Amino acid sequence: MAKTRKAKGITQGLTNYGDNAFSAYMRRSFARSMGYSTEMLKKPVVGITATASNFNNCHRNVPEQIEAVKRGVLAAGGLPMDFPTVSLGEVFLTPTSLMFRNLMSMDVEEMIRAQPMDAVVLVGGCDKTVPALLMGALSAGRPAIQQIVGPMMTNRFRGERLGACTDCRRFWAQFRAGKVTQAEIEAVEGGLATTAGTCPVMGTASTMASITEALGMCLPGTAAIPAVHGDRLRAAEASGARAVAMIEEGLTPDKIVTPKSVENALRVLLAIGGSTNAIVHLTAIAGRMGIPISLDRLNAISDETPVLIDLKPTGDHYMEDLFFGGGVGAVLRELKPLLHLDCLTVAGETLGERLAREDGAWADPTVVRPVSNPMRENGGLVALFGNLAPNGAILKRSAADPSLFESEGRAVVFSSLEDMAARGDSDDLDVKPGDFLVLQNAGPKAIGMPEAGYLPIPAKLARQGVKDMVRISDARMSGTAFGTIVLHISPEAAVGGPLALVRNGDRIRLSVAQRRIELMVDDAELARRKSAWKPFTALDNKRGYGKLYFDHVLQAEDGCDFDFLRATR
Ligand code: FES
């Protein structure tokens, strides 16, 4: 590859004192107070994002990974310097981690740009961390490589494998249905997440890791390595060394994240039966390079891409099985005829060169199915349109009940999360099997678009053994969840989308075959209801980040990014 960029080192981007020589002298002097020699301060600088905190269990071994990255940078002749950035622990944030993804991306972008680094290694793994790191680094434009934190290992409960969070939900549903005792649910609580690393099913974190590899932004073969495996540290060391080489090569993210590599990532998202959240994040990531993702294109790719991965929540296995079974590389090899092979990766080779190198490599067909024997003939996600979702909605068909795909039901409406919490389990709730549960005002501007789209089956139906119902909302759903769940309805109810106009007893028709979600109420009645509609938000949107978020967040089809952060191409 042609060398196009020289390292600028520690004295790039000087603090503005009106005298550049003085500024450089001051910086060197202060850097030397940290014990660096003059020789070290002449080397290319590789920044490393430190995303660990006591509020993020998944990232608890990030410090160890950073040490390995540093080893790689030093061995390759660079100067490693880690710096703290926002740490988004998925279950430690309110109202929802998605609300803070853009804050983290802004922090990452600005700190890469403001601090003197020639390249950056992005260490992170939790649901919003990887998207935020990539969004920030893409906007900053310096050579960047993602070091995925890696999935946690599974545990055992009475001989059964346990892994967050598909099994969290499975046991919780059984507890709600009275089939698991208080003592048992407490034992399960203590065993769901036992090692460092991210949720070990094909939830959002694992999906983002997998599509990062498909996008070309992490080293080949590294997405699925367990967080606590020695190979994870070797990957960190290699990422550090590679970051130094990328400086000389001028290998910036705009050469890697292109319309073709985004389409590769989208295809892998569908082939792994990945999380619905990933479509929001991939849209936001691509949007930073001015690359649009159309939901119609998603449907077209979904129709021609089989689901190959047998992982929870849609299958039986866990991420450690994917790692031992061939990793994301095995999926890419199966999909080879459908991929753009001329896409460059952070390794400095094309995807085609990588796959040629791996030709004939072993894979476990029980975990990564061959194209000739897929889990499903078509992709895991589909976009729906109709008068209830003029700008689109998403259904994870690979995690849904096909018997509900062509169905019509009576709406049982909850006007907010609070309303659902107050009435959802009431024995007085007028709800029957076959009804469609509708949740309003859970979208981006209403409450930060929480993962509340997995509406619990009302307790009285759960006790009768009802396991799935059509559930509709403008919220998101955890990638670890399952059910016939229509999500990301856009425009959201809080800004006056048609979802706000649904009333108890309305009829709604779902057709996955036709990609439609229709509210069967005539236009005149909808107009009458709209005239009485009022905007809604439960956010503190009067000051600070809450105001910035509320004023600028876009809807799901634009990745819920801020309007002023997206690039135009
Ligand atoms: Fe960190 Fe699931 S909570 S990845």
Coordinates of C-alpha atoms in Angstrom, one line a residue, residues 10 36 40-47 73-74 77-81 244:
I10 CA 3.3 14.5 20.4
Y36 CA 9.1 9.8 29.0
M40 CA 10.1 8.1 23.2
L41 CA 8.6 11.6 22.7
K42 CA 9.8 11.5 19.0
K43 CA 7.7 8.4 18.2
P44 CA 4.3 8.2 16.5
V45 CA 1.6 8.5 19.2
V46 CA -1.2 5.9 19.4
G47 CA -4.1 6.9 21.7
V73 CA 2.4 -0.3 20.1
L74 CA 5.8 -0.2 21.8
G77 CA 7.9 1.6 17.5
G78 CA 5.1 3.8 18.7
L79 CA 4.3 5.7 21.9
P80 CA 1.0 4.4 23.5
M81 CA -1.1 6.8 25.5
V244 CA 1.4 2.0 14.3

